[in-house]
Tab-separated table of N, CA and C in Angstrom:
chain	number	residue	atom	x	y	z
A	1	MET	N	0.815	-1.182	0.000
A	1	MET	CA	0.000	0.000	0.000
A	1	MET	C	0.869	1.259	0.000
A	2	GLU	N	1.929	1.265	0.811
A	2	GLU	CA	2.842	2.416	0.880
A	2	GLU	C	3.537	2.628	-0.464
A	3	ALA	N	3.917	1.559	-1.129
A	3	ALA	CA	4.569	1.676	-2.443
A	3	ALA	C	3.619	2.302	-3.444
A	4	LYS	N	2.332	1.941	-3.360
A	4	LYS	CA	1.325	2.514	-4.254
A	4	LYS	C	1.194	4.022	-4.014
A	5	ARG	N	1.210	4.445	-2.767
A	5	ARG	CA	1.093	5.857	-2.423
A	5	ARG	C	2.313	6.632	-2.932
A	6	GLN	N	3.485	6.041	-2.783
A	6	GLN	CA	4.710	6.680	-3.274
A	6	GLN	C	4.666	6.825	-4.800
A	7	MET	N	4.156	5.829	-5.495
A	7	MET	CA	4.051	5.895	-6.956
A	7	MET	C	3.088	7.004	-7.377
A	8	ARG	N	1.973	7.147	-6.663
A	8	ARG	CA	1.020	8.214	-6.970
A	8	ARG	C	1.671	9.581	-6.795
A	9	LYS	N	2.405	9.763	-5.681
A	9	LYS	CA	3.090	11.027	-5.433
A	9	LYS	C	4.075	11.326	-6.552
A	10	LEU	N	4.824	10.320	-6.950
A	10	LEU	CA	5.796	10.481	-8.026
A	10	LEU	C	5.100	10.846	-9.333
A	11	LEU	N	3.977	10.222	-9.600
A	11	LEU	CA	3.211	10.513	-10.809
A	11	LEU	C	2.688	11.948	-10.790
A	12	VAL	N	2.160	12.392	-9.661
A	12	VAL	CA	1.644	13.763	-9.537
A	12	VAL	C	2.779	14.768	-9.713
A	13	VAL	N	3.912	14.550	-9.042
A	13	VAL	CA	5.045	15.462	-9.150
A	13	VAL	C	5.565	15.496	-10.592
A	14	GLY	N	5.665	14.353	-11.215
A	14	GLY	CA	6.120	14.288	-12.610
A	14	GLY	C	5.180	15.019	-13.546
A	15	THR	N	3.874	14.856	-13.339
A	15	THR	CA	2.875	15.538	-14.163
A	15	THR	C	2.984	17.048	-13.992
A	16	LEU	N	3.112	17.509	-12.758
A	16	LEU	CA	3.253	18.943	-12.505
A	16	LEU	C	4.524	19.494	-13.141
A	17	PHE	N	5.592	18.731	-13.092
A	17	PHE	CA	6.844	19.150	-13.712
A	17	PHE	C	6.669	19.307	-15.222
A	18	ILE	N	6.018	18.349	-15.846
A	18	ILE	CA	5.796	18.402	-17.291
A	18	ILE	C	4.897	19.579	-17.655
A	19	LEU	N	3.817	19.786	-16.895
A	19	LEU	CA	2.930	20.914	-17.161
A	19	LEU	C	3.643	22.241	-16.984
A	20	GLY	N	4.487	22.333	-15.983
A	20	GLY	CA	5.248	23.556	-15.766
A	20	GLY	C	6.210	23.831	-16.911
A	21	ALA	N	6.803	22.791	-17.452
A	21	ALA	CA	7.724	22.956	-18.577
A	21	ALA	C	6.993	23.400	-19.835
A	22	CYS	N	5.720	23.036	-19.959
A	22	CYS	CA	4.938	23.399	-21.133
A	22	CYS	C	4.353	24.796	-21.048
A	23	ALA	N	4.301	25.369	-19.877
A	23	ALA	CA	3.698	26.690	-19.699
A	23	ALA	C	4.526	27.736	-20.412
A	24	GLY	N	3.862	28.757	-20.937
A	24	GLY	CA	4.552	29.831	-21.642
A	24	GLY	C	5.320	30.707	-20.677
A	25	SER	N	6.343	31.368	-21.193
A	25	SER	CA	7.121	32.268	-20.370
A	25	SER	C	6.362	33.567	-20.177
A	26	PRO	N	6.633	34.316	-19.102
A	26	PRO	CA	5.889	35.549	-18.844
A	26	PRO	C	6.024	36.571	-19.961
A	27	GLY	N	7.123	36.561	-20.713
A	27	GLY	CA	7.323	37.537	-21.779
A	27	GLY	C	6.858	37.052	-23.135
A	28	ALA	N	6.143	35.942	-23.194
A	28	ALA	CA	5.720	35.392	-24.480
A	28	ALA	C	4.734	36.319	-25.167
A	29	GLN	N	4.742	36.281	-26.507
A	29	GLN	CA	3.823	37.123	-27.267
A	29	GLN	C	2.399	36.669	-27.016
A	30	SER	N	1.471	37.616	-26.941
A	30	SER	CA	0.096	37.276	-26.613
A	30	SER	C	-0.781	37.115	-27.842
A	31	MET	N	-0.265	37.403	-29.026
A	31	MET	CA	-1.072	37.231	-30.229
A	31	MET	C	-1.029	35.776	-30.653
A	32	PRO	N	-2.114	35.276	-31.232
A	32	PRO	CA	-2.182	33.860	-31.566
A	32	PRO	C	-1.277	33.477	-32.717
A	33	GLY	N	-0.960	32.219	-32.743
A	33	GLY	CA	-0.197	31.652	-33.847
A	33	GLY	C	-1.109	30.770	-34.669
A	34	PRO	N	-0.551	29.969	-35.569
A	34	PRO	CA	-1.369	29.153	-36.449
A	34	PRO	C	-2.272	28.181	-35.710
A	35	SER	N	-3.471	27.996	-36.245
A	35	SER	CA	-4.405	27.012	-35.742
A	35	SER	C	-4.847	26.166	-36.925
A	36	VAL	N	-5.793	25.304	-36.721
A	36	VAL	CA	-6.261	24.431	-37.785
A	36	VAL	C	-7.089	25.235	-38.772
A	37	ASN	N	-6.772	25.093	-40.031
A	37	ASN	CA	-7.528	25.748	-41.095
A	37	ASN	C	-8.674	24.825	-41.458
A	38	ARG	N	-9.886	25.337	-41.437
A	38	ARG	CA	-11.059	24.498	-41.696
A	38	ARG	C	-11.135	24.032	-43.144
A	39	SER	N	-10.376	24.678	-44.043
A	39	SER	CA	-10.427	24.299	-45.443
A	39	SER	C	-9.348	23.283	-45.793
A	40	GLY	N	-8.513	22.923	-44.872
A	40	GLY	CA	-7.467	21.950	-45.143
A	40	GLY	C	-6.342	22.123	-44.139
A	41	PRO	N	-5.322	21.287	-44.237
A	41	PRO	CA	-4.237	21.351	-43.267
A	41	PRO	C	-3.387	22.603	-43.461
A	42	VAL	N	-2.839	23.091	-42.363
A	42	VAL	CA	-1.937	24.228	-42.394
A	42	VAL	C	-0.531	23.700	-42.163
A	43	THR	N	0.377	24.072	-43.017
A	43	THR	CA	1.761	23.709	-42.835
A	43	THR	C	2.508	24.954	-42.418
A	44	THR	N	3.258	24.855	-41.359
A	44	THR	CA	3.999	26.017	-40.894
A	44	THR	C	5.476	25.693	-40.837
A	45	THR	N	6.277	26.726	-40.938
A	45	THR	CA	7.704	26.565	-40.739
A	45	THR	C	8.046	27.239	-39.429
A	46	VAL	N	8.836	26.571	-38.642
A	46	VAL	CA	9.223	27.101	-37.346
A	46	VAL	C	10.731	27.197	-37.317
A	47	ARG	N	11.223	28.376	-36.955
A	47	ARG	CA	12.660	28.574	-36.856
A	47	ARG	C	13.087	28.288	-35.427
A	48	ALA	N	14.175	27.569	-35.280
A	48	ALA	CA	14.614	27.154	-33.954
A	48	ALA	C	15.749	28.017	-33.413
A	49	ASP	N	16.026	29.172	-34.029
A	49	ASP	CA	17.159	29.978	-33.577
A	49	ASP	C	16.764	31.046	-32.570
A	50	VAL	N	15.846	30.686	-31.651
A	50	VAL	CA	15.436	31.611	-30.593
A	50	VAL	C	16.564	31.680	-29.569
A	51	PRO	N	16.995	32.891	-29.220
A	51	PRO	CA	18.085	32.999	-28.259
A	51	PRO	C	17.675	32.475	-26.885
A	52	PRO	N	18.599	31.842	-26.168
A	52	PRO	CA	18.276	31.356	-24.832
A	52	PRO	C	17.920	32.530	-23.923
A	53	GLY	N	16.923	32.318	-23.050
A	53	GLY	CA	16.546	33.337	-22.097
A	53	GLY	C	15.630	34.415	-22.652
A	54	GLY	N	15.081	34.235	-23.841
A	54	GLY	CA	14.135	35.217	-24.381
A	54	GLY	C	14.734	36.029	-25.496
A	55	GLY	N	14.278	37.268	-25.618
A	55	GLY	CA	14.723	38.112	-26.710
A	55	GLY	C	13.813	37.942	-27.911
A	56	PHE	N	14.333	38.189	-29.084
A	56	PHE	CA	13.544	38.084	-30.307
A	56	PHE	C	13.141	36.638	-30.560
A	57	ARG	N	11.866	36.452	-30.917
A	57	ARG	CA	11.357	35.119	-31.234
A	57	ARG	C	10.843	35.145	-32.658
A	58	PRO	N	11.504	34.477	-33.587
A	58	PRO	CA	11.046	34.467	-34.975
A	58	PRO	C	9.669	33.810	-35.079
A	59	PRO	N	8.785	34.352	-35.909
A	59	PRO	CA	7.438	33.800	-36.005
A	59	PRO	C	7.373	32.567	-36.899
A	60	SER	N	6.332	31.796	-36.698
A	60	SER	CA	5.983	30.744	-37.644
A	60	SER	C	5.241	31.430	-38.779
A	61	VAL	N	5.354	30.897	-39.979
A	61	VAL	CA	4.691	31.502	-41.132
A	61	VAL	C	3.665	30.514	-41.671
A	62	GLN	N	2.422	30.954	-41.743
A	62	GLN	CA	1.321	30.126	-42.232
A	62	GLN	C	1.500	29.885	-43.729
A	63	ARG	N	1.294	28.673	-44.135
A	63	ARG	CA	1.360	28.310	-45.556
A	63	ARG	C	0.050	27.632	-45.914
A	64	THR	N	-0.909	28.427	-46.380
A	64	THR	CA	-2.218	27.908	-46.744
A	64	THR	C	-2.531	28.343	-48.162
A	65	GLN	N	-2.977	27.405	-48.953
A	65	GLN	CA	-3.315	27.702	-50.338
A	65	GLN	C	-4.387	28.794	-50.390
A	66	GLY	N	-4.205	29.761	-51.280
A	66	GLY	CA	-5.173	30.824	-51.452
A	66	GLY	C	-4.874	32.079	-50.653
A	67	LEU	N	-3.811	32.060	-49.852
A	67	LEU	CA	-3.462	33.232	-49.052
A	67	LEU	C	-2.206	33.935	-49.567
A	68	ASP	N	-1.831	33.660	-50.813
A	68	ASP	CA	-0.622	34.249	-51.388
A	68	ASP	C	-0.662	35.772	-51.386
A	69	GLN	N	-1.832	36.351	-51.526
A	69	GLN	CA	-2.006	37.799	-51.541
A	69	GLN	C	-1.821	38.400	-50.138
A	70	VAL	N	-1.921	37.578	-49.110
A	70	VAL	CA	-1.877	38.065	-47.731
A	70	VAL	C	-0.553	37.753	-47.058
A	71	ILE	N	-0.201	36.487	-46.974
A	71	ILE	CA	0.997	36.072	-46.250
A	71	ILE	C	2.240	36.641	-46.943
A	72	GLY	N	3.049	37.330	-46.164
A	72	GLY	CA	4.259	37.961	-46.694
A	72	GLY	C	4.068	39.426	-47.051
A	73	ALA	N	2.819	39.909	-47.008
A	73	ALA	CA	2.536	41.304	-47.364
A	73	ALA	C	2.789	42.242	-46.184
A	74	ARG	N	3.187	43.465	-46.504
A	74	ARG	CA	3.319	44.516	-45.490
A	74	ARG	C	1.942	45.137	-45.269
A	75	ALA	N	1.794	45.895	-44.199
A	75	ALA	CA	0.508	46.522	-43.864
A	75	ALA	C	0.009	47.402	-45.005
A	76	GLU	N	0.896	48.151	-45.643
A	76	GLU	CA	0.497	49.030	-46.741
A	76	GLU	C	-0.076	48.241	-47.913
A	77	GLN	N	0.498	47.097	-48.177
A	77	GLN	CA	0.001	46.253	-49.260
A	77	GLN	C	-1.389	45.708	-48.934
A	78	LEU	N	-1.598	45.348	-47.670
A	78	LEU	CA	-2.898	44.818	-47.264
A	78	LEU	C	-3.979	45.881	-47.363
A	79	THR	N	-3.675	47.100	-46.909
A	79	THR	CA	-4.686	48.158	-46.991
A	79	THR	C	-4.931	48.573	-48.443
A	80	ALA	N	-3.930	48.451	-49.296
A	80	ALA	CA	-4.140	48.721	-50.724
A	80	ALA	C	-5.077	47.678	-51.334
A	81	SER	N	-5.010	46.446	-50.851
A	81	SER	CA	-5.855	45.365	-51.380
A	81	SER	C	-7.259	45.368	-50.794
A	82	PHE	N	-7.374	45.663	-49.483
A	82	PHE	CA	-8.651	45.483	-48.785
A	82	PHE	C	-9.265	46.780	-48.243
A	83	GLY	N	-8.597	47.916	-48.409
A	83	GLY	CA	-9.092	49.166	-47.843
A	83	GLY	C	-8.584	49.339	-46.424
A	84	ASP	N	-9.031	50.404	-45.785
A	84	ASP	CA	-8.599	50.676	-44.416
A	84	ASP	C	-9.020	49.547	-43.481
A	85	ALA	N	-8.115	49.217	-42.566
A	85	ALA	CA	-8.414	48.183	-41.581
A	85	ALA	C	-9.453	48.707	-40.594
A	86	ARG	N	-10.369	47.839	-40.223
A	86	ARG	CA	-11.367	48.190	-39.198
A	86	ARG	C	-10.706	48.316	-37.833
A	87	ILE	N	-9.711	47.459	-37.582
A	87	ILE	CA	-8.937	47.494	-36.342
A	87	ILE	C	-7.464	47.425	-36.721
A	88	ASP	N	-6.647	48.241	-36.081
A	88	ASP	CA	-5.200	48.260	-36.291
A	88	ASP	C	-4.553	48.350	-34.914
A	89	LEU	N	-4.054	47.227	-34.412
A	89	LEU	CA	-3.458	47.152	-33.071
A	89	LEU	C	-1.982	46.804	-33.171
A	90	SER	N	-1.182	47.416	-32.329
A	90	SER	CA	0.236	47.076	-32.251
A	90	SER	C	0.576	46.717	-30.815
A	91	GLU	N	1.435	45.719	-30.667
A	91	GLU	CA	1.945	45.316	-29.356
A	91	GLU	C	3.390	44.902	-29.552
A	92	GLY	N	4.310	45.711	-29.041
A	92	GLY	CA	5.726	45.440	-29.287
A	92	GLY	C	6.000	45.547	-30.774
A	93	ASP	N	6.638	44.526	-31.336
A	93	ASP	CA	6.908	44.551	-32.771
A	93	ASP	C	5.841	43.792	-33.566
A	94	ALA	N	4.768	43.375	-32.903
A	94	ALA	CA	3.665	42.665	-33.564
A	94	ALA	C	2.545	43.642	-33.906
A	95	ARG	N	1.782	43.287	-34.931
A	95	ARG	CA	0.663	44.134	-35.348
A	95	ARG	C	-0.479	43.246	-35.827
A	96	LYS	N	-1.702	43.670	-35.542
A	96	LYS	CA	-2.899	42.957	-36.004
A	96	LYS	C	-3.752	43.943	-36.795
A	97	LEU	N	-4.126	43.535	-37.996
A	97	LEU	CA	-5.059	44.299	-38.817
A	97	LEU	C	-6.313	43.462	-38.999
A	98	GLN	N	-7.470	44.105	-38.901
A	98	GLN	CA	-8.731	43.396	-39.097
A	98	GLN	C	-9.499	44.073	-40.231
A	99	PHE	N	-9.893	43.252	-41.192
A	99	PHE	CA	-10.684	43.712	-42.327
A	99	PHE	C	-12.022	42.987	-42.262
A	100	ALA	N	-13.109	43.667	-42.656
A	100	ALA	CA	-14.418	43.047	-42.515
A	100	ALA	C	-15.333	43.407	-43.674
A	101	SER	N	-16.225	42.477	-43.961
A	101	SER	CA	-17.317	42.698	-44.908
A	101	SER	C	-18.596	42.269	-44.194
A	102	ASP	N	-19.690	42.230	-44.923
A	102	ASP	CA	-20.950	41.795	-44.315
A	102	ASP	C	-20.935	40.304	-43.967
A	103	THR	N	-20.092	39.525	-44.656
A	103	THR	CA	-20.126	38.072	-44.454
A	103	THR	C	-18.863	37.464	-43.864
A	104	CYS	N	-17.799	38.251	-43.704
A	104	CYS	CA	-16.593	37.670	-43.101
A	104	CYS	C	-15.733	38.739	-42.440
A	105	VAL	N	-14.953	38.274	-41.471
A	105	VAL	CA	-13.976	39.101	-40.781
A	105	VAL	C	-12.636	38.398	-40.945
A	106	LEU	N	-11.623	39.152	-41.378
A	106	LEU	CA	-10.285	38.594	-41.571
A	106	LEU	C	-9.329	39.292	-40.622
A	107	ASP	N	-8.701	38.510	-39.743
A	107	ASP	CA	-7.663	39.019	-38.852
A	107	ASP	C	-6.318	38.618	-39.442
A	108	VAL	N	-5.440	39.598	-39.619
A	108	VAL	CA	-4.118	39.346	-40.179
A	108	VAL	C	-3.090	39.767	-39.130
A	109	PHE	N	-2.162	38.878	-38.821
A	109	PHE	CA	-1.147	39.121	-37.804
A	109	PHE	C	0.201	39.310	-38.495
A	110	LEU	N	0.856	40.416	-38.184
A	110	LEU	CA	2.123	40.777	-38.805
A	110	LEU	C	3.239	40.759	-37.767
A	111	TYR	N	4.351	40.128	-38.111
A	111	TYR	CA	5.525	40.048	-37.253
A	111	TYR	C	6.765	40.254	-38.118
A	112	PRO	N	7.833	40.816	-37.559
A	112	PRO	CA	9.095	40.879	-38.322
A	112	PRO	C	9.737	39.491	-38.334
A	113	LEU	N	10.363	39.155	-39.455
A	113	LEU	CA	11.049	37.859	-39.529
A	113	LEU	C	12.422	37.910	-38.853
A	114	GLU	N	12.995	39.111	-38.781
A	114	GLU	CA	14.291	39.329	-38.131
A	114	GLU	C	14.166	40.575	-37.255
A	115	PRO	N	14.998	40.702	-36.229
A	115	PRO	CA	14.940	41.894	-35.383
A	115	PRO	C	15.112	43.169	-36.208
A	116	GLY	N	14.257	44.161	-35.962
A	116	GLY	CA	14.364	45.445	-36.639
A	116	GLY	C	13.744	45.513	-38.024
A	117	GLU	N	13.307	44.393	-38.568
A	117	GLU	CA	12.685	44.403	-39.891
A	117	GLU	C	11.243	44.889	-39.816
A	118	THR	N	10.689	45.284	-40.965
A	118	THR	CA	9.291	45.676	-41.055
A	118	THR	C	8.427	44.433	-40.881
A	119	PRO	N	7.397	44.499	-40.043
A	119	PRO	CA	6.512	43.337	-39.874
A	119	PRO	C	5.791	42.994	-41.182
A	120	ILE	N	5.653	41.712	-41.419
A	120	ILE	CA	4.888	41.223	-42.567
A	120	ILE	C	3.826	40.254	-42.068
A	121	ALA	N	2.811	40.030	-42.882
A	121	ALA	CA	1.738	39.107	-42.505
A	121	ALA	C	2.299	37.688	-42.456
A	122	THR	N	2.153	37.061	-41.300
A	122	THR	CA	2.633	35.690	-41.127
A	122	THR	C	1.497	34.720	-40.828
A	123	TYR	N	0.309	35.258	-40.509
A	123	TYR	CA	-0.807	34.396	-40.137
A	123	TYR	C	-2.117	35.144	-40.353
A	124	ALA	N	-3.142	34.436	-40.800
A	124	ALA	CA	-4.472	35.039	-40.987
A	124	ALA	C	-5.530	34.023	-40.601
A	125	GLU	N	-6.641	34.542	-40.081
A	125	GLU	CA	-7.783	33.670	-39.815
A	125	GLU	C	-9.060	34.437	-40.118
A	126	ALA	N	-10.064	33.701	-40.576
A	126	ALA	CA	-11.337	34.311	-40.961
A	126	ALA	C	-12.460	33.723	-40.129
A	127	ARG	N	-13.485	34.550	-39.916
A	127	ARG	CA	-14.645	34.076	-39.162
A	127	ARG	C	-15.883	34.817	-39.619
A	128	ASN	N	-17.010	34.256	-39.258
A	128	ASN	CA	-18.308	34.847	-39.541
A	128	ASN	C	-18.515	36.019	-38.587
A	129	PRO	N	-18.964	37.184	-39.096
A	129	PRO	CA	-19.165	38.317	-38.198
A	129	PRO	C	-20.295	38.099	-37.188
A	130	ASP	N	-21.215	37.207	-37.495
A	130	ASP	CA	-22.315	36.881	-36.578
A	130	ASP	C	-22.034	35.537	-35.927
A	131	GLY	N	-21.539	35.548	-34.730
A	131	GLY	CA	-21.296	34.310	-34.006
A	131	GLY	C	-19.851	33.866	-33.994
A	132	GLY	N	-19.043	34.328	-34.926
A	132	GLY	CA	-17.619	34.018	-34.903
A	132	GLY	C	-17.206	32.655	-35.398
A	133	ALA	N	-18.096	31.925	-36.067
A	133	ALA	CA	-17.719	30.600	-36.586
A	133	ALA	C	-16.591	30.753	-37.607
A	134	ALA	N	-15.650	29.825	-37.581
A	134	ALA	CA	-14.508	29.869	-38.494
A	134	ALA	C	-14.978	29.756	-39.946
A	135	LEU	N	-14.298	30.511	-40.812
A	135	LEU	CA	-14.577	30.478	-42.249
A	135	LEU	C	-13.291	30.188	-43.006
A	136	ASP	N	-13.441	29.867	-44.269
A	136	ASP	CA	-12.302	29.638	-45.153
A	136	ASP	C	-11.583	30.972	-45.388
A	137	GLU	N	-10.315	31.043	-45.027
A	137	GLU	CA	-9.557	32.283	-45.155
A	137	GLU	C	-9.440	32.738	-46.605
A	138	ALA	N	-9.151	31.808	-47.516
A	138	ALA	CA	-8.974	32.171	-48.922
A	138	ALA	C	-10.259	32.753	-49.511
A	139	GLN	N	-11.392	32.199	-49.161
A	139	GLN	CA	-12.673	32.716	-49.647
A	139	GLN	C	-12.909	34.128	-49.096
A	140	CYS	N	-12.600	34.356	-47.850
A	140	CYS	CA	-12.766	35.676	-47.242
A	140	CYS	C	-11.841	36.687	-47.929
A	141	VAL	N	-10.611	36.292	-48.221
A	141	VAL	CA	-9.672	37.166	-48.917
A	141	VAL	C	-10.219	37.563	-50.283
A	142	ARG	N	-10.757	36.589	-51.015
A	142	ARG	CA	-11.329	36.893	-52.335
A	142	ARG	C	-12.502	37.873	-52.204
A	143	GLU	N	-13.333	37.674	-51.210
A	143	GLU	CA	-14.477	38.566	-51.011
A	143	GLU	C	-14.036	39.984	-50.662
A	144	LEU	N	-13.081	40.097	-49.743
A	144	LEU	CA	-12.603	41.413	-49.341
A	144	LEU	C	-11.901	42.141	-50.498
A	145	ALA	N	-11.221	41.421	-51.347
A	145	ALA	CA	-10.534	42.030	-52.491
A	145	ALA	C	-11.510	42.551	-53.534
A	146	ARG	N	-12.717	41.991	-53.608
A	146	ARG	CA	-13.739	42.427	-54.584
A	146	ARG	C	-14.425	43.714	-54.163
A	147	ARG	N	-14.347	44.077	-52.884
A	147	ARG	CA	-15.063	45.276	-52.408
A	147	ARG	C	-14.506	46.530	-53.017
């Protein structure tokens, strides 16, 4: 019975250790990264050259078919394509632009690929303006470009 109790304690301590290791650092960026694209799989590239102890963190770049007009674009290029952003937020070197129509909302997240560089769009997600259900990003981009 005592051995069983010791094993449980060890399991709990090990689980807490693993969960603690998975927790984000206090200085981590608060803007979202890639999630599942409802129109198909998202392939991302992740750079592993993050300096130890924090500092600049290179972003992952979303690679989704149909987002060629968005991913890699600067803010000026996006506003030239979709008009003025409904929301334009900056936090540190990150920026979020939101474009909207009657049927979709597109959030575009811009990050610099290297320290000091101009932020470019690295991730986008689309949703329904009524209720927030996820939508196909490429379809939303096509709709916003037609306006």
